[in-house]
Amino acid sequence: MKFLGFSEYWIRLVMECVKTVQYQVLINGTPYGEIKPTRGLRQGDPLSPYLFVICTEMLVRMLQKAEGEKQITGLKVARGAPSITHMLFADDSLFYCQEKDSEINQVVRIIEEYSLASGQRVNYQKSSIYFGKQIPLERREEVKQKLGISQEGGEGIYLGLPESFSGSKVATLSYLRDRLSQKVSGWQSNFLSPGGKEMLLKAVAMALPTYTMACFKLPTTICKQLVSVMADFWWRNKKDTKGMHWKSWEALSKPKAEGGLGFKDIEAFNLALLGKQLWRMLTHKDSLLAKVYKSRYFRHSDPLSAPLGSRPSFAWKSIHAAQELIKQGARAVVGNGENINIWKHQWIQSKPARSLNCVNHIPPGLHHSVSQAITVKDLLEMNGREWRWELLNLMFSEDDRKRIEAIRPGGSSTKDRYTWDYAKTGQYSVKSGYWVLTQILNKRSSSQEVVQPSLDPLYQKIWKLEAPPKYHPTLAYEPKLIPWLLWRLWKNINDLTFKGKEQDALTLVSKAGEDADEWERRKEDREARKLPAMDPQPQVKWKSPPQGWVKCNVDGAWPRAGDHCGIGWVLRNVNGEVLWLGARALRRTQTVLEVEAEALRWAVVNMHKFNYRKVIFESDSQELIS
């Protein structure tokens, strides 16, 4: 008799809990029939993903158990790197082991046990195997026969990306240009307005290479080819002609407020996407991505200060290219200070943050103590919350010292972290990274010759006008029919020139009147939808308590993000003089009343320190307890 292993028994137990439902049909309000579906759960069923994840978790545990017992060996990209035995992508799985028969047998055993228990089967015709360069051809054939897999991988496309980047990167990534050309060629530009072309290019065309650009830095040649395809479509007049390119793509890529059309600069957008990967390594140090790259490229440093290294991979070269971008806005937030270098990391209170690069003249007898200060932790007291004032006065200028004193360390039990200066949330986003590249770094690196005053303020006012974009904005507030007559005359000229059609004067005037009336109705609808302005609430001033009493005001608040709230209290006498105050951070509660009640409770609990007998507690100007 064959006894089931724990993993196989557990999977079968889970699947036994899944029962197929029965259906009945209501006819005139009465149920009839007993319909029993025979196909069971399938891919479209809402329950399928959950069951798939639960069962796959046991497959992962079986692989981890085999690795822990030295039955299989995971892949390591460098010394100290995490060992990887498997990677799962939806319903695709990658398994890694050495080419020894014993390890191959263990992988086959695990897959067969999992297939037997879960009912899932391996499609060997769609599967492929990838060998290391040191494995001879004869051994490769033996392994393929043993596994029942005939195809070798490494030369195709997997999950939308090339499996291998050997050889020319331009040739490898040329599929992006071909895919974009195929997509654009299917759009009939003759039937699209400029607004339609704009939306297709921004929403569809730019989305095609986005996944690849998020992983790899595209060669300049590929970027130019993609730009050429999109520019040809934008300027195309007829199906078989490219049209005249009246403006460069660089001019069209400027924001509309600067006279452009807001198309993406592909190279800048590529770097902004790669910045997301570098930011994740910086802020999620325990992720598999960060651990793998750290073991190979920055074992004793961090992603921001890591060099390119010798013989770097194409993926690391791509992510490393975003270093300057992330350095521009990454601020080190002081926790315990042990991982923030005083002279290398950007941690001083300015926007964007900067590092310290100068010190005062140090007397010869104090050189040794100053030279020991390398990390921010060396500038803090033992509790990690107070600065060593004598050391700050000795080392730094008055301006730098004030900036340091404005920083509140998190304490010895708090870890250092990073925040992004160009986003309100403090988290890096591709949008903010793209803005930094185009508005700060690119403009800083390119010398611009000013031959006339900038027209940007004029462009911004034009786009803010309450006027249709079809006619010149300066006519928006003149007699309402004139701009629409000009617009209709312009359309009539184009129809006569390109289509051989012409409309009489009365029809033009009638249509211009309809356009003007429609625009006026739109303005009236917008005015009607506006909400009435709310009267500002009168400012409530603090009222002093009666003679012989003291008043304790309490309040609480919480940020939009995070799981903590803050409460505080202040005790004042009849003259408004502060007698005592306090604050505390607590786990976040759900409602305003709960926060107010928590603040009141803490104030009452701490009131035993004083001998006040007549106390009025007040929250949001509402007296609570006397």
XYZ file of C-alpha atoms in Angstrom:
626
model
C 0.000 0.000 0.000
C 1.289 3.454 -0.893
C 0.995 6.048 1.856
C 0.478 9.658 0.812
C 3.036 12.262 1.887
C 1.904 15.215 3.991
C 1.959 17.673 1.087
C 0.008 15.367 -1.212
C -2.496 14.586 1.545
C -2.945 18.299 2.314
C -3.616 19.222 -1.330
C -6.145 16.413 -1.691
C -7.821 17.537 1.527
C -8.179 21.056 0.136
C -9.603 19.794 -3.141
C -12.050 17.524 -1.322
C -13.538 20.616 0.288
C -14.505 21.903 -3.161
C -17.920 20.632 -4.160
C -19.668 21.219 -7.465
C -22.904 23.151 -7.048
C -26.260 22.219 -8.536
C -28.551 24.582 -10.417
C -32.302 24.929 -10.837
C -34.265 27.055 -13.297
C -37.103 29.319 -12.181
C -40.160 29.011 -14.441
C -42.983 31.319 -13.435
C -41.454 31.581 -9.989
C -41.204 27.806 -9.440
C -37.797 25.984 -9.479
C -37.471 23.041 -11.840
C -34.762 20.542 -12.667
C -31.452 19.458 -11.141
C -28.622 20.728 -13.342
C -25.236 19.259 -12.410
C -22.243 20.845 -14.216
C -19.728 18.233 -15.354
C -16.760 20.462 -16.200
C -16.063 21.440 -12.598
C -13.805 24.405 -11.813
C -12.129 26.033 -14.779
C -9.979 29.058 -15.487
C -12.824 31.560 -15.614
C -14.262 30.549 -12.253
C -13.775 33.214 -9.531
C -12.603 30.535 -7.102
C -9.892 29.171 -9.396
C -7.093 31.695 -8.608
C -7.428 31.150 -4.852
C -7.326 27.373 -5.118
C -4.411 27.615 -7.525
C -2.404 29.758 -5.092
C -3.214 27.482 -2.124
C -2.118 24.369 -3.993
C 0.963 26.044 -5.474
C 2.065 27.011 -1.980
C 2.499 23.313 -1.206
C 4.601 22.896 -4.364
C 6.846 25.661 -3.051
C 7.095 23.967 0.349
C 8.049 20.659 -1.276
C 10.858 22.369 -3.220
C 12.089 24.201 -0.120
C 12.082 20.964 1.859
C 14.115 19.196 -0.834
C 16.635 22.048 -0.890
C 16.911 22.031 2.899
C 17.701 18.306 2.818
C 20.405 18.861 0.134
C 18.400 16.897 -2.430
C 18.430 19.742 -4.966
C 20.751 22.731 -5.391
C 19.420 26.195 -6.230
C 20.988 28.701 -8.596
C 23.318 31.376 -7.194
C 24.460 34.314 -9.319
C 27.285 35.239 -6.941
C 28.868 34.294 -3.637
C 26.493 35.254 -0.852
C 23.506 35.476 -3.195
C 20.235 33.762 -2.213
C 19.772 30.283 -3.632
C 16.878 30.115 -6.120
C 15.226 26.762 -6.810
C 12.042 28.040 -8.454
C 10.285 31.107 -9.851
C 6.546 31.205 -10.458
C 4.757 33.478 -12.945
C 0.974 32.833 -12.975
C 0.682 29.342 -14.494
C 4.326 29.266 -15.717
C 7.018 27.806 -13.475
C 10.817 27.818 -13.631
C 12.808 25.147 -11.753
C 16.563 25.254 -11.162
C 18.849 22.362 -10.216
C 22.197 20.852 -11.117
C 22.449 18.396 -14.016
C 23.104 15.432 -11.693
C 20.734 12.494 -12.103
C 19.929 12.532 -8.394
C 18.745 16.153 -8.476
C 16.816 15.729 -11.736
C 15.032 12.714 -10.211
C 14.048 14.766 -7.165
C 12.551 17.545 -9.316
C 10.629 14.976 -11.387
C 9.380 13.293 -8.195
C 8.113 16.589 -6.740
C 6.324 17.531 -9.967
C 4.691 14.109 -10.266
C 3.505 14.130 -6.651
C 2.101 17.611 -7.085
C 0.381 16.663 -10.357
C -1.135 13.554 -8.769
C -2.526 15.486 -5.801
C -3.702 18.679 -7.539
C -4.853 17.327 -10.886
C -2.594 19.758 -12.805
C -0.395 18.359 -15.568
C 2.829 19.506 -17.198
C 2.558 20.334 -20.888
C 5.883 18.916 -22.099
C 5.303 20.088 -25.674
C 5.253 23.726 -24.545
C 8.041 23.286 -22.001
C 11.708 23.961 -22.666
C 14.997 23.450 -20.867
C 17.920 25.842 -20.524
C 21.463 24.486 -20.006
C 24.568 26.108 -18.612
C 27.457 26.762 -20.960
C 29.667 24.111 -19.305
C 27.324 21.170 -19.978
C 28.454 19.113 -23.036
C 26.070 18.304 -25.898
C 25.976 14.571 -25.111
C 24.862 15.215 -21.546
C 22.211 17.680 -22.750
C 20.573 15.024 -24.886
C 20.526 12.590 -21.962
C 18.855 15.148 -19.700
C 16.231 16.011 -22.340
C 15.346 12.341 -22.795
C 15.147 11.874 -19.033
C 12.764 14.816 -18.610
C 10.790 14.239 -21.783
C 11.446 17.801 -22.988
C 12.802 18.230 -26.509
C 12.971 22.025 -26.821
C 15.877 24.168 -25.607
C 15.134 27.684 -24.406
C 17.120 30.894 -24.387
C 16.498 32.268 -27.866
C 12.819 33.233 -27.798
C 10.493 35.664 -26.037
C 9.277 34.822 -22.545
C 6.765 36.962 -20.647
C 7.170 39.695 -23.254
C 10.964 39.918 -22.943
C 13.865 38.244 -24.783
C 15.229 35.227 -22.925
C 18.814 36.101 -23.817
C 20.635 39.355 -24.627
C 23.753 37.949 -26.221
C 24.983 39.816 -29.277
C 23.653 43.118 -30.574
C 21.097 44.769 -28.295
C 19.681 46.671 -31.267
C 19.000 43.428 -33.131
C 17.570 41.771 -30.033
C 15.168 44.635 -29.278
C 14.177 45.366 -32.859
C 10.914 43.509 -32.222
C 9.680 46.639 -30.423
C 9.888 48.683 -33.617
C 8.241 45.922 -35.657
C 5.416 45.532 -33.154
C 4.788 49.286 -33.023
C 4.862 49.614 -36.811
C 2.375 46.793 -37.166
C 0.033 48.402 -34.642
C 0.269 51.911 -36.140
C -0.145 50.725 -39.726
C -3.570 49.357 -38.816
C -4.851 52.797 -37.815
C -6.575 54.640 -40.629
C -5.191 58.151 -40.228
C -7.513 59.569 -42.896
C -10.472 59.147 -40.551
C -8.767 60.409 -37.386
C -8.734 63.960 -36.090
C -5.550 65.364 -34.509
C -7.146 64.732 -31.111
C -7.763 61.088 -32.040
C -4.178 60.651 -33.207
C -2.925 62.228 -29.996
C -4.906 59.854 -27.786
C -3.863 56.769 -29.778
C -0.185 57.692 -29.576
C -0.305 58.481 -25.849
C -2.576 55.663 -24.671
C -1.730 52.810 -27.064
C 1.552 53.378 -28.904
C 3.533 54.434 -25.818
C 2.104 51.525 -23.824
C 3.569 48.858 -26.146
C 7.267 49.213 -25.180
C 6.595 50.242 -21.563
C 7.119 46.786 -20.031
C 10.455 46.338 -21.798
C 11.545 49.875 -20.873
C 10.757 49.150 -17.223
C 13.394 46.382 -17.252
C 16.073 47.480 -19.755
C 17.518 50.711 -21.118
C 16.757 50.844 -24.826
C 19.646 51.673 -27.154
C 19.498 55.132 -28.717
C 18.957 53.558 -32.132
C 15.805 51.767 -30.955
C 14.491 54.963 -29.347
C 14.972 56.866 -32.615
C 13.196 54.134 -34.552
C 10.206 54.235 -32.204
C 10.083 58.033 -32.458
C 10.230 57.813 -36.244
C 7.234 55.454 -36.392
C 5.120 57.689 -34.129
C 6.167 60.930 -35.854
C 5.318 59.499 -39.281
C 1.851 58.574 -38.057
C 1.306 61.998 -36.483
C 2.226 63.983 -39.616
C 0.691 61.565 -42.129
C -1.912 63.219 -44.357
C -2.831 60.339 -46.618
C -2.548 56.587 -46.250
C 0.517 56.161 -48.452
C 2.463 59.317 -47.587
C 4.451 60.311 -44.519
C 3.542 63.987 -44.634
C 5.688 66.995 -43.833
C 7.248 67.040 -40.346
C 6.705 70.659 -39.383
C 8.077 70.256 -35.864
C 10.674 67.989 -34.313
C 9.572 65.283 -31.872
C 11.580 67.075 -29.198
C 9.330 70.127 -29.631
C 6.181 67.990 -29.578
C 7.391 66.245 -26.385
C 7.296 69.470 -24.402
C 4.306 69.991 -22.076
C 1.377 71.886 -23.514
C 2.111 74.729 -21.117
C 5.465 75.159 -22.923
C 4.080 75.019 -26.451
C 4.322 71.267 -27.073
C 1.720 68.505 -27.212
C 2.776 66.491 -24.174
C 4.136 63.406 -25.982
C 6.663 61.364 -24.033
C 10.403 61.748 -24.531
C 11.153 58.026 -24.895
C 14.673 58.079 -23.469
C 13.618 60.142 -20.435
C 10.538 57.950 -19.932
C 12.767 54.868 -20.136
C 15.033 56.194 -17.356
C 12.024 57.174 -15.224
C 10.710 53.598 -15.451
C 14.122 52.159 -14.546
C 14.243 54.531 -11.592
C 11.312 52.570 -10.176
C 13.491 49.437 -10.050
C 16.361 51.273 -8.363
C 13.986 52.881 -5.855
C 12.566 49.459 -4.985
C 16.075 48.125 -4.291
C 16.684 51.149 -2.067
C 13.479 50.921 -0.036
C 12.787 47.145 -0.066
C 16.153 45.725 0.924
C 14.706 42.323 1.835
C 13.181 41.721 -1.606
C 14.639 38.990 -3.807
C 15.608 41.574 -6.445
C 17.614 43.640 -3.946
C 19.332 40.594 -2.420
C 20.426 39.193 -5.789
C 21.871 42.477 -7.053
C 23.467 43.325 -3.719
C 25.411 40.060 -3.662
C 26.834 40.818 -7.095
C 27.260 44.586 -7.369
C 27.028 46.421 -4.007
C 27.807 43.944 -1.255
C 29.318 46.599 1.042
C 27.384 49.679 -0.066
C 23.912 50.571 -1.332
C 22.315 50.956 -4.790
C 22.827 54.744 -4.862
C 26.587 54.610 -4.349
C 27.266 51.286 -6.110
C 29.712 51.371 -9.044
C 28.915 49.748 -12.356
C 31.416 46.977 -11.625
C 33.298 44.648 -13.944
C 31.412 42.732 -16.620
C 27.972 43.976 -15.536
C 24.821 42.421 -16.915
C 22.621 44.347 -19.318
C 19.917 44.533 -16.633
C 22.277 46.087 -14.039
C 23.697 48.536 -16.584
C 20.150 49.613 -17.349
C 19.159 50.110 -13.696
C 22.488 51.766 -12.874
C 21.745 54.408 -15.537
C 18.972 55.762 -13.281
C 21.349 56.510 -10.396
C 21.672 60.225 -11.173
C 17.887 60.562 -11.326
C 17.299 58.907 -7.937
C 20.162 60.830 -6.326
C 18.471 64.063 -7.357
C 15.460 63.495 -5.088
C 16.281 60.686 -2.618
C 16.462 61.926 0.958
C 17.829 59.768 3.767
C 15.481 60.021 6.768
C 17.319 59.670 10.072
C 16.178 56.808 12.280
C 19.077 55.521 14.368
C 21.554 57.024 11.890
C 23.851 54.005 11.620
C 23.350 53.508 7.852
C 23.562 57.180 6.783
C 27.011 58.472 5.879
C 27.446 62.108 6.887
C 29.499 63.008 3.824
C 27.972 60.791 1.100
C 24.238 60.497 1.700
C 21.756 63.328 1.146
C 20.059 63.941 4.490
C 20.190 67.675 5.285
C 16.927 69.662 5.433
C 16.736 71.316 2.031
C 14.911 70.549 -1.213
C 16.378 68.648 -2.832
C 18.325 67.158 0.080
C 22.097 67.351 0.107
C 25.027 65.899 1.994
C 27.525 67.761 4.141
C 30.738 68.650 2.347
C 32.575 71.059 4.638
C 33.589 71.333 8.312
C 34.935 74.057 10.535
C 38.601 74.428 11.316
C 39.283 71.802 14.000
C 41.938 72.406 16.708
C 44.791 69.850 16.497
C 43.898 68.218 19.788
C 40.376 67.333 18.604
C 41.225 65.854 15.206
C 40.876 62.281 16.447
C 37.376 62.686 17.910
C 36.107 64.456 14.779
C 37.604 61.872 12.433
C 35.581 59.187 14.209
C 32.318 60.819 13.098
C 31.424 58.947 9.893
C 27.761 58.077 10.208
C 24.917 60.197 11.551
C 24.754 57.859 14.544
C 28.119 59.275 15.636
C 26.459 62.699 15.973
C 23.721 61.378 18.298
C 23.553 60.654 21.998
C 23.160 57.092 23.256
C 19.343 57.252 23.236
C 19.416 58.119 19.532
C 16.981 61.029 19.941
C 19.228 63.928 20.958
C 22.089 65.527 19.042
C 25.548 65.905 20.520
C 25.450 69.689 20.612
C 29.114 70.190 21.465
C 30.184 68.083 18.478
C 27.805 69.920 16.105
C 29.138 73.299 17.294
C 32.680 72.092 16.807
C 32.313 70.590 13.336
C 29.763 72.552 11.333
C 28.899 76.067 10.321
C 25.947 77.852 11.887
C 23.757 77.315 8.816
C 24.470 73.571 8.632
C 24.091 73.224 12.391
C 20.619 74.783 12.301
C 19.577 72.455 9.507
C 20.801 69.439 11.481
C 19.066 70.598 14.660
C 15.784 70.860 12.726
C 15.906 67.098 12.075
C 14.194 64.860 14.644
C 15.905 61.445 14.821
C 13.706 58.394 15.234
C 15.647 56.806 18.089
C 18.002 53.880 18.553
C 15.294 51.305 17.757
C 14.222 52.979 14.480
C 15.780 52.100 11.132
C 16.911 54.660 8.591
C 14.826 54.958 5.447
C 14.511 56.958 2.237
C 11.878 59.379 1.019
C 11.391 61.062 -2.379
C 11.482 64.857 -2.268
C 9.447 65.386 -5.449
C 6.232 63.667 -4.317
C 3.836 64.549 -1.513
C 3.633 60.906 -0.460
C 7.403 60.564 -0.224
C 7.344 57.599 -2.616
C 8.957 57.628 -6.037
C 6.619 57.548 -9.013
C 7.367 57.359 -12.731
C 5.488 60.623 -13.251
C 7.621 62.538 -10.752
C 10.805 60.918 -12.061
C 9.948 61.933 -15.624
C 9.335 65.507 -14.447
C 12.727 65.637 -12.707
C 14.468 64.370 -15.834
C 12.800 66.746 -18.286
C 12.496 69.839 -16.114
C 15.676 69.691 -14.014
C 18.389 67.301 -15.175
C 17.990 67.656 -18.950
C 17.652 71.438 -18.772
C 20.667 71.628 -16.486
C 22.864 69.606 -18.847
C 21.848 71.424 -22.042
C 23.068 74.980 -22.494
C 20.261 77.156 -23.813
C 20.853 80.374 -25.689
C 18.177 82.930 -24.899
C 17.493 85.039 -27.999
C 14.061 86.323 -26.940
C 11.811 86.322 -23.871
C 10.220 82.971 -23.009
C 6.724 82.363 -24.378
C 5.861 79.782 -21.703
C 3.748 82.188 -19.576
C 1.748 83.060 -22.686
C 1.182 79.376 -23.513
C 0.003 78.726 -19.947
C -2.521 81.560 -20.100
C -3.789 80.330 -23.469
C -4.465 76.813 -22.183
C -6.272 78.190 -19.123
C -8.688 80.330 -21.133
C -12.339 79.358 -21.165
C -12.389 79.163 -24.952
C -12.744 76.428 -27.583
C -9.339 75.281 -28.875
C -10.567 75.557 -32.490
C -10.061 79.298 -32.848
C -7.657 81.963 -31.693
C -8.136 82.609 -27.946
C -7.944 86.396 -28.296
C -11.287 86.253 -30.086
C -12.967 84.390 -27.240
C -14.415 87.497 -25.663
C -15.256 89.478 -28.866
C -18.597 89.227 -30.682
C -19.514 85.530 -30.255
C -20.254 84.744 -33.975
C -16.988 86.019 -35.513
C -14.637 83.185 -34.397
C -17.151 80.536 -35.451
C -17.566 82.156 -38.875
C -13.777 82.110 -39.322
C -13.694 78.459 -38.272
C -16.403 77.490 -40.741
C -14.691 79.444 -43.552
C -11.446 77.600 -42.816
C -13.192 74.245 -42.950
C -14.951 75.215 -46.195
C -11.599 76.090 -47.818
C -10.124 72.716 -46.785
C -13.185 70.804 -48.037
C -13.006 72.604 -51.369
C -9.241 72.026 -51.720
C -9.025 68.380 -50.692
C -12.536 66.958 -51.188
C -14.019 69.152 -53.914
C -16.996 70.099 -51.737
C -18.310 73.611 -51.096
C -21.094 75.112 -48.980
C -23.011 78.312 -49.680
C -22.792 81.410 -47.495
C -26.177 80.979 -45.787
C -25.308 77.432 -44.725
C -21.961 78.617 -43.310
C -23.629 81.366 -41.288
C -26.296 78.946 -40.017
C -23.719 76.348 -38.913
C -21.578 79.046 -37.260
C -24.620 80.143 -35.264
C -25.288 76.554 -34.189
C -21.666 76.208 -33.047
C -21.869 79.434 -31.039
C -25.155 78.408 -29.398
C -23.742 74.989 -28.496
C -20.714 76.589 -26.866
C -22.903 78.950 -24.860
C -25.080 76.052 -23.658
C -21.943 74.203 -22.571
C -20.849 77.190 -20.498
C -24.310 77.453 -18.909
C -24.272 73.741 -18.018
C -20.879 74.071 -16.416
C -22.021 77.036 -14.352
C -25.125 75.137 -13.245
C -23.020 72.159 -12.114
C -20.806 74.284 -9.901
C -21.502 73.782 -6.215
C -22.452 76.836 -4.165
C -19.564 78.310 -2.265
C -19.511 77.318 1.386
C -19.405 80.087 3.951
C -16.141 79.986 5.840
C -16.523 78.785 9.373
C -15.849 81.461 11.960
C -12.598 80.978 13.822
C -13.240 79.848 17.378
C -10.959 81.474 19.938
C -9.873 79.891 23.178
C -12.058 80.821 26.123
C -10.542 81.095 29.530
C -12.001 78.978 32.371
C -13.759 80.512 35.400
C -11.711 81.927 38.235
C -10.130 79.154 40.288
C -10.341 76.610 37.430
C -7.858 75.364 34.810
C -8.683 74.137 31.312
C -7.168 71.132 29.509
C -7.623 71.098 25.718
C -7.207 67.707 23.993
C -7.151 66.800 20.328
C -6.126 64.006 17.975
C -5.335 63.640 14.295
C -3.907 61.155 11.839
C -2.205 61.352 8.396
C -3.768 60.009 5.221
C -1.201 57.228 5.010
C 0.237 55.113 7.791
C -1.102 53.132 10.728
C -0.459 55.587 13.573
C -2.328 58.586 14.969
C -1.209 61.416 17.207
C -2.881 62.817 20.318
C -2.008 65.814 22.448
C -3.142 67.902 25.405
C -2.335 71.298 26.895
C -3.277 72.649 30.345
C -3.693 76.422 30.850
C -4.806 78.687 33.657
C -7.209 81.611 33.635
C -4.593 83.910 32.063
C -3.879 81.441 29.245
C -0.446 80.508 30.590
C 0.644 76.953 29.739
C 0.979 74.843 32.873
C 1.616 71.476 31.251
C 1.453 69.877 27.820
C 2.081 66.473 26.283
C 1.704 64.392 23.131
C 1.822 60.736 22.171
C 1.750 58.562 19.020
C -0.627 55.592 19.103
C -1.905 52.911 16.800
C -4.370 54.381 14.346
C -8.069 54.239 15.286
C -11.035 54.383 12.960
C -13.212 57.372 13.841
C -12.798 60.954 14.998
C -14.643 60.224 18.247
C -12.319 57.334 19.067
C -9.264 59.545 18.583
C -10.758 62.321 20.698
C -11.685 59.833 23.420
C -8.167 58.381 23.404
C -6.661 61.847 23.789
C -9.033 62.590 26.684
C -8.182 59.293 28.385
C -4.437 59.957 28.223
C -4.889 63.484 29.565
C -6.951 62.207 32.511
C -4.484 59.384 33.242
C -1.547 61.800 33.368
C -3.429 64.405 35.413
C -2.477 62.616 38.668
C 0.930 64.296 38.457
C -0.706 67.578 39.485
C -2.980 68.594 42.319
C -5.537 70.500 40.271
C -9.041 69.834 41.603
C -11.098 72.034 39.270
C -10.302 71.074 35.681
C -12.354 71.606 32.510
C -11.568 69.211 29.660
C -12.310 70.556 26.206
C -11.979 69.036 22.697
C -12.702 70.985 19.478
C -14.119 73.837 21.594
C -16.738 71.493 23.131
C -16.621 71.131 26.897
C -16.533 67.432 27.835
C -15.942 67.034 31.563
C -15.810 69.514 34.403
